[in-house]
XYZ file of C-alpha atoms in Angstrom:
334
model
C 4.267 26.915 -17.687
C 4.694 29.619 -14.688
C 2.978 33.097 -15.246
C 5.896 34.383 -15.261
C 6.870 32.402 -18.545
C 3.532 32.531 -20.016
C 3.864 36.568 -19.954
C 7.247 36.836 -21.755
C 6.349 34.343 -24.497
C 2.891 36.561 -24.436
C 5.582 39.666 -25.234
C 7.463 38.438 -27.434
C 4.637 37.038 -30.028
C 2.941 40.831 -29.040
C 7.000 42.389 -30.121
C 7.314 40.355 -33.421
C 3.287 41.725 -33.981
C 4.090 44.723 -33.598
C 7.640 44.304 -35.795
C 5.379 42.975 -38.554
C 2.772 46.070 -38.434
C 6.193 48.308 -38.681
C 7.215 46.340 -41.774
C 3.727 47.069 -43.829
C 3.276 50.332 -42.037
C 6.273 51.535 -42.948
C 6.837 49.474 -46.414
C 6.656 52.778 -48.119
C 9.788 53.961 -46.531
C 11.915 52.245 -48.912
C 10.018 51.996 -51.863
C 7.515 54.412 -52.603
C 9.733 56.560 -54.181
C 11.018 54.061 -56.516
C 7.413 53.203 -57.418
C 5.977 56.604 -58.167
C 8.591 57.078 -60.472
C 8.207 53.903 -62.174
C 11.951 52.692 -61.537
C 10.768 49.650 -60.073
C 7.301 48.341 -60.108
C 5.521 47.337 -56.853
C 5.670 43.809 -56.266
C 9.868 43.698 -57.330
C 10.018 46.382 -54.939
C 8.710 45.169 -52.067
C 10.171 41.742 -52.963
C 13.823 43.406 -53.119
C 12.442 45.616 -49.525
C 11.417 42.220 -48.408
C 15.003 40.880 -48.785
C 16.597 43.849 -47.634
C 15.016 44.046 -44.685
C 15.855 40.999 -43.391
C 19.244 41.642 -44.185
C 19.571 44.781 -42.513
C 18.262 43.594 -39.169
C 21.710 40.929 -39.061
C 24.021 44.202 -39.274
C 23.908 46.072 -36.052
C 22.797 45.729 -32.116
C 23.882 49.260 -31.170
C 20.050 50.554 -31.950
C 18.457 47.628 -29.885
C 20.654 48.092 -27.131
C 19.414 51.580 -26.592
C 15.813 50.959 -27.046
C 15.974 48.473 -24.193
C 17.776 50.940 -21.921
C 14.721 53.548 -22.157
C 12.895 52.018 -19.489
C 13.999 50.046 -16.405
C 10.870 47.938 -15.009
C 10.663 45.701 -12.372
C 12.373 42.001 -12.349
C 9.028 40.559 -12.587
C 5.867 39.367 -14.148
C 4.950 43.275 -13.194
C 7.830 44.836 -15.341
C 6.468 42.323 -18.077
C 3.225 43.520 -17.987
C 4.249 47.295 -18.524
C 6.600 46.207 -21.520
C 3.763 44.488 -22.791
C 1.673 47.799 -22.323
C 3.693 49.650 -24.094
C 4.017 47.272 -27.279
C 0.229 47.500 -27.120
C 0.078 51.412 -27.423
C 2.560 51.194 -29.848
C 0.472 48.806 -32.222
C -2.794 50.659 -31.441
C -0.946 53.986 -32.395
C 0.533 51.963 -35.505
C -2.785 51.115 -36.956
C -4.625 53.982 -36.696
C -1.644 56.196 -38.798
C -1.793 53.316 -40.792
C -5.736 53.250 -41.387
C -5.679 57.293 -42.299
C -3.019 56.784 -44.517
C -0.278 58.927 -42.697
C 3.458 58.147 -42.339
C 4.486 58.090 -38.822
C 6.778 57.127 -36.951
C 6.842 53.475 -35.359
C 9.724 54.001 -33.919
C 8.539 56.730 -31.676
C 5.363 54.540 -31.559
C 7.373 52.070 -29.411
C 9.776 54.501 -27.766
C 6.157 56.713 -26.484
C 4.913 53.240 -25.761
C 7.580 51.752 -23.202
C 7.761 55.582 -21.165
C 3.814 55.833 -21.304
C 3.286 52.114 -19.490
C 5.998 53.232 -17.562
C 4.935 56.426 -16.015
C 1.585 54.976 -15.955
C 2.939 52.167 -13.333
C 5.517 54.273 -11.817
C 8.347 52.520 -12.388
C 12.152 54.200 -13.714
C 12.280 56.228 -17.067
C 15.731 56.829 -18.020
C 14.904 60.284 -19.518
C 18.650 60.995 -20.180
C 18.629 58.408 -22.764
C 15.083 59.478 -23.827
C 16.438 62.910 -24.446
C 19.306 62.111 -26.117
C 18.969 58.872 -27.932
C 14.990 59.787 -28.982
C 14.003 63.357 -28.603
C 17.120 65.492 -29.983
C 17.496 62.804 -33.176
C 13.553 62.935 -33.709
C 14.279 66.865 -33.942
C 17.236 67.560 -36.043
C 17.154 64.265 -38.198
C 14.309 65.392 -40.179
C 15.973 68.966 -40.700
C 18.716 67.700 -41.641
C 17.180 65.338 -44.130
C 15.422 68.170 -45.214
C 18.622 70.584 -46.149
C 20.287 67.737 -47.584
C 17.794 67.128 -49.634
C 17.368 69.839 -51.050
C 20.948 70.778 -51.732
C 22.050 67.110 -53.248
C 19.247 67.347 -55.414
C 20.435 71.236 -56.423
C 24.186 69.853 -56.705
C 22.262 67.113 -59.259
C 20.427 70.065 -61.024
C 23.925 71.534 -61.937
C 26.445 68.645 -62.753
C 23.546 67.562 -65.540
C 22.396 70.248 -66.842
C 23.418 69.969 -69.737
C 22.125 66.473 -70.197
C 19.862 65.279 -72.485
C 16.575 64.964 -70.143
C 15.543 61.467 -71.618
C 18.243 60.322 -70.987
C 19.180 61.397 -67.635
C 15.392 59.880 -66.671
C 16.647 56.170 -67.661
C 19.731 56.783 -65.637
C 18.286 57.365 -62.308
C 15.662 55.106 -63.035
C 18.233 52.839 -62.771
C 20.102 54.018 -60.226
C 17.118 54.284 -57.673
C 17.466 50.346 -57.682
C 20.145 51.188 -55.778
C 18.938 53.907 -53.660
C 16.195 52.099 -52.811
C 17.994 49.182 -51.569
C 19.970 51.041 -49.394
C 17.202 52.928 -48.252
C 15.182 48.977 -47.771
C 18.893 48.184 -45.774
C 18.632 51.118 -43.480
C 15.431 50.589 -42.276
C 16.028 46.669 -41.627
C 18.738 47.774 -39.639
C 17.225 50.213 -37.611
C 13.680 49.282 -37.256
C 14.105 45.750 -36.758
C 16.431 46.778 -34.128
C 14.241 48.274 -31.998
C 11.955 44.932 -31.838
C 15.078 42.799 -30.845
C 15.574 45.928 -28.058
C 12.153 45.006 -26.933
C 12.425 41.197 -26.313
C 15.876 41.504 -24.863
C 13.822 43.694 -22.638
C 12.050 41.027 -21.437
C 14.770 38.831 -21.471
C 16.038 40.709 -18.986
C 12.802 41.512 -17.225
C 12.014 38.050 -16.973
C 16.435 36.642 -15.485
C 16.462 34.975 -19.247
C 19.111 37.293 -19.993
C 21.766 39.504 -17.877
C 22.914 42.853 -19.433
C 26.023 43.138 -21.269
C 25.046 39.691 -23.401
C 24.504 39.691 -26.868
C 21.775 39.664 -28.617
C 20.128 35.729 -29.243
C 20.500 34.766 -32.594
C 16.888 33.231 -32.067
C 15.842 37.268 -31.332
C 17.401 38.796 -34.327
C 15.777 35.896 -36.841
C 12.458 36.339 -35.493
C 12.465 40.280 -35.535
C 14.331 40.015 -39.425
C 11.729 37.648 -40.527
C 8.978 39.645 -38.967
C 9.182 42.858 -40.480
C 10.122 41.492 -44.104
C 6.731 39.628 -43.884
C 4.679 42.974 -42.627
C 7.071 44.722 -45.837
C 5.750 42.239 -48.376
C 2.346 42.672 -47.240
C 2.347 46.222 -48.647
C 1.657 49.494 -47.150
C -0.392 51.030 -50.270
C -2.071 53.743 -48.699
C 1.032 55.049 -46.793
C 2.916 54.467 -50.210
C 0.228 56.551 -51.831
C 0.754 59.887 -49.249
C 5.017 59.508 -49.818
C 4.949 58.716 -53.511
C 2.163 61.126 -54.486
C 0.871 63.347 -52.081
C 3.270 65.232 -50.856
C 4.494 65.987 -54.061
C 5.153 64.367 -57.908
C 8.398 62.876 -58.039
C 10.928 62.180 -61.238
C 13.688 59.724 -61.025
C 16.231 62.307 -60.037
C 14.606 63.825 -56.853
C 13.697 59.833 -56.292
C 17.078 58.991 -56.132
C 18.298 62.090 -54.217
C 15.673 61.578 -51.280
C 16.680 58.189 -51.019
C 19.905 58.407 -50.884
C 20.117 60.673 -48.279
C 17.454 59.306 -46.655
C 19.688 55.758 -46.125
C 23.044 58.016 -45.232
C 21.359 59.822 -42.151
C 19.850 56.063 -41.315
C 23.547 54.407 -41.245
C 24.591 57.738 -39.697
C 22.438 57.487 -36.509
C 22.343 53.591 -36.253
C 26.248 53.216 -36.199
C 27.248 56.663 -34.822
C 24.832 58.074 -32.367
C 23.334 54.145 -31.834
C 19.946 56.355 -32.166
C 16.708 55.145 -33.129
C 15.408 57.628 -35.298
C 12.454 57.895 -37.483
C 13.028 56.310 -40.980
C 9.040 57.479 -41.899
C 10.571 60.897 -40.689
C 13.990 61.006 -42.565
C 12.744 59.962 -45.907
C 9.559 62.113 -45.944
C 12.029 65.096 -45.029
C 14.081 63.960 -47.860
C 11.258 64.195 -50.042
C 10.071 67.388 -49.425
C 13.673 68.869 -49.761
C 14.439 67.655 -52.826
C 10.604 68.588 -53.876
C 11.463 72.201 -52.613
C 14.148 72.511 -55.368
C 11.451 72.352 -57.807
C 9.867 75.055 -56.533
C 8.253 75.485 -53.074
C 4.392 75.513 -54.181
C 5.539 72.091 -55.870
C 5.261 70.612 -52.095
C 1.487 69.741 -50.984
C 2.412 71.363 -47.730
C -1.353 71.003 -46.620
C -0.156 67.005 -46.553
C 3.127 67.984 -45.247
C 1.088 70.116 -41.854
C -1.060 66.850 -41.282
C 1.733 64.164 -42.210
C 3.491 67.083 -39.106
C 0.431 66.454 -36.761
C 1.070 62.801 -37.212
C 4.744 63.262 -36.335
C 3.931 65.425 -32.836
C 1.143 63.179 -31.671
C 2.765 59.996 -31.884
C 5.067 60.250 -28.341
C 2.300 61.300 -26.404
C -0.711 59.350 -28.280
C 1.290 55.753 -28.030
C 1.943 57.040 -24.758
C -1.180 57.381 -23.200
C -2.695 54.293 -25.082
C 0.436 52.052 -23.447
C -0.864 53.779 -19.747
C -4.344 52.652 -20.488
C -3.583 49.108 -21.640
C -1.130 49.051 -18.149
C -4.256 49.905 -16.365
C -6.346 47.296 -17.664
C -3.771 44.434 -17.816
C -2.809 45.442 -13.919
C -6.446 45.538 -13.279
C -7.177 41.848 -14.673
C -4.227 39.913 -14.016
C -3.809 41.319 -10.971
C 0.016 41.538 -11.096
């Protein structure tokens, strides 16, 4: 086996790592909602995530096509070595959020990742795309998220009001099987996506692949089956800051947060072919339909470090990736 080979295969077992920290890092996502409320208990929920998932990463390339046009490295074992930088910054990043609990994003994990290595080495950033595609959707997403939160859960409020409260509870109960399935969907689709971007990357890094070519079935398995594993494994502590912390949810504000939650993640995946934050849009969604209860209902002390979280993450995954493509240049010499 060449170097050359030996370095890809190294980056795409490091890619379907990092896919399967996303899955249990960001498990909650989809279900901790669900499971505060006691719509669904944990293990169906994760099971029916699980599923979902994997389902989610078959329906869609446009997200993994932009994640592998951030960053345009070298056609060599070099350019592998600063996409496997990045991955590594995005991991370390990953599991340090994870460890304190705190729901950021992996997505931006990655995305901070590939520019950090990149800088770091001096090779192109395509900041156009960055801007677009990364930074303006990590900004407005969550607002938005936020206001429609709030006001679907408001436009609940009034069309029952007048129902009996009992029974409304066993109603959305129910109904957040559905919400949280879509919301499980979205996030196969677009955070599995952004692990096939990655090893088409190197695909293309490495002459396996030309752009303009599909995706390789092979790719889209591996990244499906990856982050459906990492989702069954659980992510209880992260599970514990959405479902909890940030505020006490009933089956109504459940279902309205994830609901709109899984709209703005179809949205950006088939629309603006974005790869947004689903650890952003649903937390966002939670608080806004939590506001509607009353605005001392949010734990906004949570909300300022679950915030700190959020702004690190570029530049933290960032500078890890530039140290890992330091070392890695400095030992394998490439």
């Amino acid at each position: 086996m060449s170097a050359e080979l030996a370095i890809i295969v190294t980056v795409v077992v490091v890619a379907l790592v990092f896919d399967y920290t996303n899955g249990f890092h960001d498990a909650a996502n989809a279900i901790a909602t669900s499971v505060s409320t006691r719509a669904l208990t944990p293990r169906v929920a994760l099971a029916m995530a699980a599923v979902m998932n994997f389902v989610g990463a078959f329906l869609g390339q446009k997200v993994a096509t932009t994640v592998s046009e951030v960053i345009s490295p070298p056609s060599d074992a070099h350019g592998l070595v600063i996409v496997l930088a990045g991955l590594l910054g995005a991991i370390a990043w990953n599991m340090v959020t994870w460890y304190f609990g705190l729901p950021s994003s992996s997505s931006h994990a990655l995305i901070g990742g590939l520019v950090g290595s990149a800088v770091a080495a001096g090779t192109v950033v395509k900041w156009d795309t960055v801007v677009d595609k990364v930074l303006i959707p990590m900004i407005f997403s969550p607002l938005f998220a936020f206001a429609a939160g709030g006001l679907v859960m408001l436009a609940i409020m009034w069309i029952f009001r007048r129902a009996n409260p009992g029974r409304a509870n066993r109603r959305f109960r129910a109904a957040q099987t559905v919400s949280a399935a879509a919301m499980a969907l979205g996030h196969g689709l677009q955070d599995a996506q952004k692990t096939m971007g990655v090893i088409f990357l190197a695909l293309l890094t490495g002459g396996y692949a030309s752009a303009g070519d599909d995706l390789p079935l092979w790719v889209i398995f591996s990244a499906a089956a990856a982050i459906s594993l990492g989702t069954w494994s659980g992510g209880w502590r992260i599970m514990r800051t959405l479902g909890r912390r940030i505020i006490d949810l009933d089956p109504a504000r459940g279902f309205a947060a994830e609901s709109v939650a899984a709209s703005v993640l179809y949205t950006t995946a088939y629309v603006y072919e974005a790869p947004i934050s689903t650890t952003h849009t649903i937390t966002s969604a939670v608080m806004g339909v939590g506001a509607t209860k009353r605005l001392s209902a949010v734990r906004w002390g949570v909300a300022r470090s679950i915030l700190t979280a959020w702004v690190l993450t570029f530049p933290a995954a960032g500078l890890v990736a530039a140290g890992s493509y330091v070392v890695l240049y400095a030992v394998l010499g490439i």
